[in-house]
PDB file of C-alpha atoms in Angstrom:
ATOM      1  CA  GLU H 271     -21.565  20.436  22.151  1.00 86.00           C
ATOM      2  CA  ALA H 272     -23.068  21.902  25.451  1.00 84.00           C
ATOM      3  CA  GLN H 273     -20.197  23.332  27.818  1.00 93.00           C
ATOM      4  CA  VAL H 274     -19.028  26.274  29.858  1.00 96.00           C
ATOM      5  CA  THR H 275     -16.093  27.908  28.702  1.00 97.00           C
ATOM      6  CA  GLN H 276     -14.010  30.140  30.960  1.00 97.00           C
ATOM      7  CA  ASN H 277     -10.883  32.396  29.501  1.00 97.00           C
ATOM      8  CA  PRO H 278      -7.964  32.795  30.192  1.00 97.00           C
ATOM      9  CA  ARG H 279      -6.909  29.405  31.452  1.00 96.00           C
ATOM     10  CA  TYR H 280      -4.439  31.060  33.299  1.00 97.00           C
ATOM     11  CA  LEU H 281      -3.558  34.435  33.950  1.00 97.00           C
ATOM     12  CA  ILE H 282      -0.555  36.061  35.815  1.00 97.00           C
ATOM     13  CA  THR H 283      -0.946  39.557  37.057  1.00 96.00           C
ATOM     14  CA  VAL H 284       0.399  42.220  39.449  1.00 97.00           C
ATOM     15  CA  THR H 285      -1.612  43.395  42.793  1.00 97.00           C
ATOM     16  CA  GLY H 286      -3.349  45.990  41.688  1.00 97.00           C
ATOM     17  CA  LYS H 287      -4.196  45.842  38.163  1.00 97.00           C
ATOM     18  CA  LYS H 288      -8.305  44.940  36.990  1.00 97.00           C
ATOM     19  CA  LEU H 289      -8.990  42.090  35.305  1.00 97.00           C
ATOM     20  CA  THR H 290     -11.797  40.079  33.876  1.00 98.00           C
ATOM     21  CA  VAL H 291     -12.633  36.306  33.498  1.00 98.00           C
ATOM     22  CA  THR H 292     -15.189  35.681  31.593  1.00 98.00           C
ATOM     23  CA  CYS H 293     -17.438  32.671  31.570  1.00 98.00           C
ATOM     24  CA  SER H 294     -19.962  31.903  28.949  1.00 98.00           C
ATOM     25  CA  GLN H 295     -22.559  29.007  28.496  1.00 97.00           C
ATOM     26  CA  ASN H 296     -24.540  27.730  25.427  1.00 96.00           C
ATOM     27  CA  MET H 297     -27.070  25.433  27.423  1.00 94.00           C
ATOM     28  CA  ASN H 298     -29.600  28.029  27.974  1.00 93.00           C
ATOM     29  CA  HIS H 299     -29.507  28.469  31.728  1.00 93.00           C
ATOM     30  CA  GLU H 300     -30.937  30.319  34.169  1.00 91.00           C
ATOM     31  CA  TYR H 301     -27.999  29.997  37.242  1.00 92.00           C
ATOM     32  CA  MET H 302     -24.654  30.244  36.976  1.00 94.00           C
ATOM     33  CA  SER H 303     -22.313  30.909  40.071  1.00 94.00           C
ATOM     34  CA  TRP H 304     -18.484  31.363  40.545  1.00 97.00           C
ATOM     35  CA  TYR H 305     -16.054  29.336  42.654  1.00 96.00           C
ATOM     36  CA  ARG H 306     -12.672  29.354  44.053  1.00 96.00           C
ATOM     37  CA  GLN H 307     -10.591  26.504  45.036  1.00 95.00           C
ATOM     38  CA  ASP H 308      -8.042  26.385  47.288  1.00 93.00           C
ATOM     39  CA  PRO H 309      -5.912  23.646  49.012  1.00 88.00           C
ATOM     40  CA  GLY H 310      -7.738  22.403  52.112  1.00 82.00           C
ATOM     41  CA  LEU H 311     -10.841  24.753  51.956  1.00 84.00           C
ATOM     42  CA  GLY H 312     -12.579  22.872  48.868  1.00 85.00           C
ATOM     43  CA  LEU H 313     -14.804  24.612  46.739  1.00 91.00           C
ATOM     44  CA  ARG H 314     -16.193  28.199  48.235  1.00 93.00           C
ATOM     45  CA  GLN H 315     -18.808  30.023  46.172  1.00 92.00           C
ATOM     46  CA  ILE H 316     -18.070  33.783  45.243  1.00 96.00           C
ATOM     47  CA  TYR H 317     -21.163  34.767  43.661  1.00 95.00           C
ATOM     48  CA  TYR H 318     -23.740  33.490  41.841  1.00 93.00           C
ATOM     49  CA  SER H 319     -27.151  34.461  39.814  1.00 94.00           C
ATOM     50  CA  MET H 320     -30.339  33.216  39.420  1.00 90.00           C
ATOM     51  CA  ASN H 321     -31.390  34.634  36.336  1.00 91.00           C
ATOM     52  CA  VAL H 322     -30.183  38.044  33.900  1.00 94.00           C
ATOM     53  CA  GLU H 323     -29.628  41.023  36.282  1.00 94.00           C
ATOM     54  CA  VAL H 324     -29.957  39.009  39.270  1.00 93.00           C
ATOM     55  CA  THR H 325     -26.579  38.303  41.258  1.00 95.00           C
ATOM     56  CA  ASP H 326     -25.875  37.415  45.033  1.00 93.00           C
ATOM     57  CA  LYS H 327     -22.957  36.914  47.510  1.00 94.00           C
ATOM     58  CA  GLY H 328     -21.472  33.552  47.670  1.00 91.00           C
ATOM     59  CA  ASP H 329     -19.446  32.667  50.787  1.00 90.00           C
ATOM     60  CA  VAL H 330     -16.637  34.559  49.584  1.00 95.00           C
ATOM     61  CA  PRO H 331     -17.535  37.397  47.815  1.00 97.00           C
ATOM     62  CA  GLU H 332     -14.900  40.045  49.312  1.00 97.00           C
ATOM     63  CA  GLY H 333     -12.776  41.546  46.420  1.00 97.00           C
ATOM     64  CA  TYR H 334     -14.524  40.102  43.571  1.00 98.00           C
ATOM     65  CA  LYS H 335     -17.875  41.754  41.506  1.00 98.00           C
ATOM     66  CA  VAL H 336     -20.202  39.876  38.944  1.00 98.00           C
ATOM     67  CA  SER H 337     -22.495  40.864  36.665  1.00 96.00           C
ATOM     68  CA  ARG H 338     -25.505  39.028  34.200  1.00 97.00           C
ATOM     69  CA  LYS H 339     -26.451  41.388  31.244  1.00 97.00           C
ATOM     70  CA  GLU H 340     -27.070  38.073  28.988  1.00 96.00           C
ATOM     71  CA  LYS H 341     -28.468  34.887  29.808  1.00 95.00           C
ATOM     72  CA  ARG H 342     -25.091  33.122  28.659  1.00 97.00           C
ATOM     73  CA  ASN H 343     -22.466  35.038  30.189  1.00 98.00           C
ATOM     74  CA  PHE H 344     -21.311  35.636  33.736  1.00 98.00           C
ATOM     75  CA  PRO H 345     -18.009  37.427  34.046  1.00 98.00           C
ATOM     76  CA  LEU H 346     -16.104  37.528  37.230  1.00 98.00           C
ATOM     77  CA  ILE H 347     -14.737  41.455  37.491  1.00 98.00           C
ATOM     78  CA  LEU H 348     -11.584  41.903  40.427  1.00 98.00           C
ATOM     79  CA  GLU H 349     -11.215  45.458  40.545  1.00 96.00           C
ATOM     80  CA  SER H 350      -7.509  45.371  42.577  1.00 97.00           C
ATOM     81  CA  PRO H 351      -6.662  41.800  42.865  1.00 98.00           C
ATOM     82  CA  SER H 352      -4.672  41.110  45.984  1.00 97.00           C
ATOM     83  CA  PRO H 353      -1.981  37.968  45.971  1.00 97.00           C
ATOM     84  CA  ASN H 354      -4.562  36.103  48.286  1.00 97.00           C
ATOM     85  CA  GLN H 355      -7.092  35.958  45.432  1.00 98.00           C
ATOM     86  CA  THR H 356      -4.508  33.670  44.333  1.00 98.00           C
ATOM     87  CA  SER H 357      -6.255  30.399  43.352  1.00 97.00           C
ATOM     88  CA  LEU H 358      -7.999  28.288  41.330  1.00 97.00           C
ATOM     89  CA  TYR H 359     -11.425  29.584  39.298  1.00 98.00           C
ATOM     90  CA  PHE H 360     -14.292  28.007  38.294  1.00 97.00           C
ATOM     91  CA  CYS H 361     -17.648  29.453  36.465  1.00 97.00           C
ATOM     92  CA  ALA H 362     -20.244  26.872  36.514  1.00 94.00           C
ATOM     93  CA  SER H 363     -24.000  27.000  35.333  1.00 94.00           C
ATOM     94  CA  SER H 364     -27.440  24.793  35.845  1.00 90.00           C
ATOM     95  CA  LEU H 365     -31.030  24.690  34.820  1.00 84.00           C
ATOM     96  CA  GLY H 366     -32.571  26.076  37.282  1.00 69.00           C
ATOM     97  CA  GLY H 367     -33.015  26.570  41.334  1.00 63.00           C
ATOM     98  CA  GLN H 368     -29.450  26.482  43.292  1.00 62.00           C
ATOM     99  CA  MET H 369     -26.160  24.663  42.408  1.00 54.00           C
ATOM    100  CA  ASN H 370     -27.940  21.264  43.931  1.00 61.00           C
ATOM    101  CA  THR H 371     -29.298  20.169  40.481  1.00 76.00           C
ATOM    102  CA  GLU H 372     -27.059  19.049  37.659  1.00 86.00           C
ATOM    103  CA  ALA H 373     -24.339  21.388  37.119  1.00 90.00           C
ATOM    104  CA  PHE H 374     -21.965  22.423  34.246  1.00 93.00           C
ATOM    105  CA  PHE H 375     -18.243  23.352  35.393  1.00 95.00           C
ATOM    106  CA  GLY H 376     -15.579  25.427  33.117  1.00 96.00           C
ATOM    107  CA  GLN H 377     -12.341  23.661  33.042  1.00 95.00           C
ATOM    108  CA  GLY H 378     -10.895  26.803  35.211  1.00 96.00           C
ATOM    109  CA  THR H 379      -9.096  29.545  35.618  1.00 98.00           C
ATOM    110  CA  ARG H 380      -5.676  29.623  37.305  1.00 97.00           C
ATOM    111  CA  LEU H 381      -4.994  32.995  38.748  1.00 98.00           C
ATOM    112  CA  THR H 382      -1.581  34.216  40.467  1.00 98.00           C
ATOM    113  CA  VAL H 383      -1.561  37.543  41.333  1.00 98.00           C
ATOM    114  CA  VAL H 384       1.886  38.557  42.300  1.00 97.00           C
TER     115      VAL H 384
ATOM    116  CA  LEU M 213     -24.476  24.783  61.902  1.00 60.00           C
ATOM    117  CA  ALA M 214     -25.105  22.418  58.683  1.00 63.00           C
ATOM    118  CA  LYS M 215     -21.501  20.767  58.337  1.00 78.00           C
ATOM    119  CA  THR M 216     -21.080  17.975  55.556  1.00 86.00           C
ATOM    120  CA  THR M 217     -18.367  15.498  56.278  1.00 91.00           C
ATOM    121  CA  GLN M 218     -15.981  12.419  53.900  1.00 94.00           C
ATOM    122  CA  PRO M 219     -13.497  10.603  54.406  1.00 95.00           C
ATOM    123  CA  ILE M 220     -10.230  12.539  53.246  1.00 94.00           C
ATOM    124  CA  SER M 221      -8.973   9.911  50.952  1.00 96.00           C
ATOM    125  CA  MET M 222      -9.558   6.226  50.249  1.00 97.00           C
ATOM    126  CA  ASP M 223      -7.125   3.400  48.290  1.00 97.00           C
ATOM    127  CA  SER M 224      -8.384   0.725  46.486  1.00 97.00           C
ATOM    128  CA  TYR M 225      -8.164  -1.615  43.688  1.00 97.00           C
ATOM    129  CA  GLU M 226      -9.067  -2.244  40.056  1.00 97.00           C
ATOM    130  CA  GLY M 227     -11.855  -4.182  39.636  1.00 96.00           C
ATOM    131  CA  GLN M 228     -13.314  -3.536  43.282  1.00 97.00           C
ATOM    132  CA  GLU M 229     -16.654  -1.876  44.750  1.00 97.00           C
ATOM    133  CA  VAL M 230     -15.837   1.411  46.306  1.00 98.00           C
ATOM    134  CA  ASN M 231     -18.463   3.126  48.488  1.00 98.00           C
ATOM    135  CA  ILE M 232     -17.672   6.491  49.728  1.00 98.00           C
ATOM    136  CA  THR M 233     -20.204   7.743  52.786  1.00 97.00           C
ATOM    137  CA  CYS M 234     -21.108  11.173  53.202  1.00 95.00           C
ATOM    138  CA  SER M 235     -22.678  12.151  56.706  1.00 94.00           C
ATOM    139  CA  HIS M 236     -24.887  15.899  56.322  1.00 87.00           C
ATOM    140  CA  ASN M 237     -26.817  16.738  59.313  1.00 79.00           C
ATOM    141  CA  ASN M 238     -29.481  19.259  59.039  1.00 76.00           C
ATOM    142  CA  ILE M 239     -30.062  19.144  55.258  1.00 78.00           C
ATOM    143  CA  ALA M 240     -32.904  20.452  53.666  1.00 74.00           C
ATOM    144  CA  THR M 241     -35.505  18.717  53.635  1.00 73.00           C
ATOM    145  CA  ASN M 242     -36.920  18.862  50.169  1.00 74.00           C
ATOM    146  CA  ASP M 243     -33.728  18.859  48.296  1.00 79.00           C
ATOM    147  CA  TYR M 244     -31.526  16.759  46.533  1.00 87.00           C
ATOM    148  CA  ILE M 245     -27.934  15.315  47.639  1.00 90.00           C
ATOM    149  CA  THR M 246     -25.609  15.329  44.553  1.00 93.00           C
ATOM    150  CA  TRP M 247     -22.443  14.150  43.780  1.00 95.00           C
ATOM    151  CA  TYR M 248     -19.234  15.282  41.281  1.00 96.00           C
ATOM    152  CA  GLN M 249     -15.779  14.110  40.435  1.00 97.00           C
ATOM    153  CA  GLN M 250     -13.355  16.159  39.977  1.00 96.00           C
ATOM    154  CA  PHE M 251     -10.022  15.562  37.788  1.00 95.00           C
ATOM    155  CA  PRO M 252      -6.577  17.753  38.377  1.00 90.00           C
ATOM    156  CA  SER M 253      -6.851  20.840  36.295  1.00 86.00           C
ATOM    157  CA  GLN M 254     -10.630  20.116  35.508  1.00 92.00           C
ATOM    158  CA  GLY M 255     -13.932  21.475  36.652  1.00 94.00           C
ATOM    159  CA  PRO M 256     -16.102  18.982  38.846  1.00 94.00           C
ATOM    160  CA  ARG M 257     -18.109  16.541  37.066  1.00 95.00           C
ATOM    161  CA  PHE M 258     -21.950  15.443  37.660  1.00 94.00           C
ATOM    162  CA  ILE M 259     -21.975  11.886  38.825  1.00 96.00           C
ATOM    163  CA  ILE M 260     -25.175  11.447  40.507  1.00 95.00           C
ATOM    164  CA  GLN M 261     -27.832  12.452  42.489  1.00 93.00           C
ATOM    165  CA  GLY M 262     -30.599  11.370  44.574  1.00 92.00           C
ATOM    166  CA  TYR M 263     -32.979  12.532  47.258  1.00 89.00           C
ATOM    167  CA  LYS M 264     -33.726   9.274  48.841  1.00 87.00           C
ATOM    168  CA  THR M 265     -33.660   5.692  48.760  1.00 88.00           C
ATOM    169  CA  LYS M 266     -31.420   4.496  46.225  1.00 94.00           C
ATOM    170  CA  VAL M 267     -30.387   5.447  42.336  1.00 94.00           C
ATOM    171  CA  THR M 268     -28.547   4.089  39.897  1.00 95.00           C
ATOM    172  CA  ASN M 269     -26.926   5.108  36.403  1.00 94.00           C
ATOM    173  CA  GLU M 270     -24.863   3.981  34.035  1.00 94.00           C
ATOM    174  CA  VAL M 271     -21.645   4.850  36.185  1.00 94.00           C
ATOM    175  CA  ALA M 272     -22.668   5.032  40.087  1.00 97.00           C
ATOM    176  CA  SER M 273     -25.209   4.419  42.845  1.00 97.00           C
ATOM    177  CA  LEU M 274     -26.422   6.301  45.095  1.00 97.00           C
ATOM    178  CA  PHE M 275     -27.964   5.346  48.525  1.00 97.00           C
ATOM    179  CA  ILE M 276     -29.748   8.007  51.040  1.00 94.00           C
ATOM    180  CA  PRO M 277     -31.043   6.215  54.013  1.00 92.00           C
ATOM    181  CA  ALA M 278     -34.472   7.530  55.601  1.00 90.00           C
ATOM    182  CA  ASP M 279     -33.280  10.182  57.921  1.00 89.00           C
ATOM    183  CA  ARG M 280     -30.983  11.300  54.797  1.00 89.00           C
ATOM    184  CA  LYS M 281     -28.107  12.275  57.270  1.00 90.00           C
ATOM    185  CA  SER M 282     -25.801  10.666  55.075  1.00 93.00           C
ATOM    186  CA  SER M 283     -25.229   8.907  51.771  1.00 95.00           C
ATOM    187  CA  THR M 284     -23.123   6.559  50.281  1.00 97.00           C
ATOM    188  CA  LEU M 285     -21.858   6.675  46.470  1.00 98.00           C
ATOM    189  CA  SER M 286     -21.170   3.641  44.971  1.00 98.00           C
ATOM    190  CA  LEU M 287     -18.621   2.795  42.460  1.00 97.00           C
ATOM    191  CA  PRO M 288     -18.930  -0.967  40.940  1.00 94.00           C
ATOM    192  CA  ARG M 289     -15.775  -2.508  39.851  1.00 93.00           C
ATOM    193  CA  VAL M 290     -13.492   0.257  39.424  1.00 97.00           C
ATOM    194  CA  SER M 291     -10.909   1.135  37.090  1.00 96.00           C
ATOM    195  CA  LEU M 292      -7.983   3.000  37.021  1.00 97.00           C
ATOM    196  CA  SER M 293      -9.501   5.982  35.323  1.00 96.00           C
ATOM    197  CA  ASP M 294     -11.773   6.467  38.649  1.00 97.00           C
ATOM    198  CA  THR M 295      -8.694   8.129  40.075  1.00 97.00           C
ATOM    199  CA  ALA M 296     -10.112  11.517  41.473  1.00 97.00           C
ATOM    200  CA  VAL M 297     -11.466  13.318  44.052  1.00 96.00           C
ATOM    201  CA  TYR M 298     -15.396  13.191  45.117  1.00 97.00           C
ATOM    202  CA  TYR M 299     -17.308  15.993  46.373  1.00 95.00           C
ATOM    203  CA  CYS M 300     -20.954  15.048  48.127  1.00 94.00           C
ATOM    204  CA  LEU M 301     -23.233  18.755  47.790  1.00 91.00           C
ATOM    205  CA  THR M 302     -26.245  19.134  49.638  1.00 88.00           C
ATOM    206  CA  LEU M 303     -28.494  22.346  50.573  1.00 81.00           C
ATOM    207  CA  ASP M 304     -28.754  23.229  54.350  1.00 76.00           C
ATOM    208  CA  SER M 305     -31.786  24.131  56.415  1.00 72.00           C
ATOM    209  CA  ASN M 306     -31.313  27.522  54.919  1.00 71.00           C
ATOM    210  CA  TYR M 307     -30.845  26.680  51.482  1.00 71.00           C
ATOM    211  CA  GLN M 308     -27.209  27.455  51.315  1.00 77.00           C
ATOM    212  CA  LEU M 309     -24.946  25.114  49.428  1.00 81.00           C
ATOM    213  CA  ILE M 310     -22.840  22.683  51.537  1.00 85.00           C
ATOM    214  CA  TRP M 311     -19.611  21.083  49.734  1.00 88.00           C
ATOM    215  CA  GLY M 312     -17.923  18.273  50.932  1.00 89.00           C
ATOM    216  CA  ALA M 313     -14.503  18.754  51.248  1.00 90.00           C
ATOM    217  CA  GLY M 314     -13.749  15.763  48.881  1.00 94.00           C
ATOM    218  CA  THR M 315     -12.705  12.438  49.044  1.00 96.00           C
ATOM    219  CA  LYS M 316      -9.484  11.627  47.378  1.00 96.00           C
ATOM    220  CA  LEU M 317      -9.862   8.115  45.847  1.00 98.00           C
ATOM    221  CA  ILE M 318      -6.649   6.241  44.738  1.00 98.00           C
ATOM    222  CA  ILE M 319      -7.172   2.755  42.320  1.00 97.00           C
ATOM    223  CA  LYS M 320      -4.068   0.858  41.812  1.00 97.00           C
ATOM    224  CA  PRO M 321      -3.689  -1.652  39.230  1.00 94.00           C
TER     225      PRO M 321
END
């Protein structure tokens, strides 16, 4: 089954404690992306990757890092989380180009930073 | 500055046709307009995509006028399970993604 898998689904952490949210897709997609979703602000892109070793900033990259060492994986790293990074995070992938082709989203990771 | 505008919410009844319109000025001239559906606690799910005129698939139709400054998602004969948030997505003239804020559709029995 074609899918994008994120882990964990829920995470509560403390300010400053580094964390990683993993994302994996099994569709051999080139394009992957991370979003955060906040009430009233909709979906905002954090980082995206056009292919292995190619990453770029989205609209709200501050406080986040990503890496794309393999085509299937695109982890999101918060080196020093802060409460304003409490949000619902989605990973997505698509076959090519920008996300404006059919994109597949993960189930989401609800992060709370206290 | 490119902007995508959709109604915040809409109500309808089971069996009705629902049309949700998205206005998008200054979009890329050669890229698609895409609509997604999102249920609570789930990621958005692709519904339909089009470039111009009309596109239809098994769940929806998409109408795009010649000037491409708007698009209308049409859901025929909605059911309670169509209650969700619907987003339109475009690229602006700088090829940056522009998500609409989403339309919360509530279907009543």
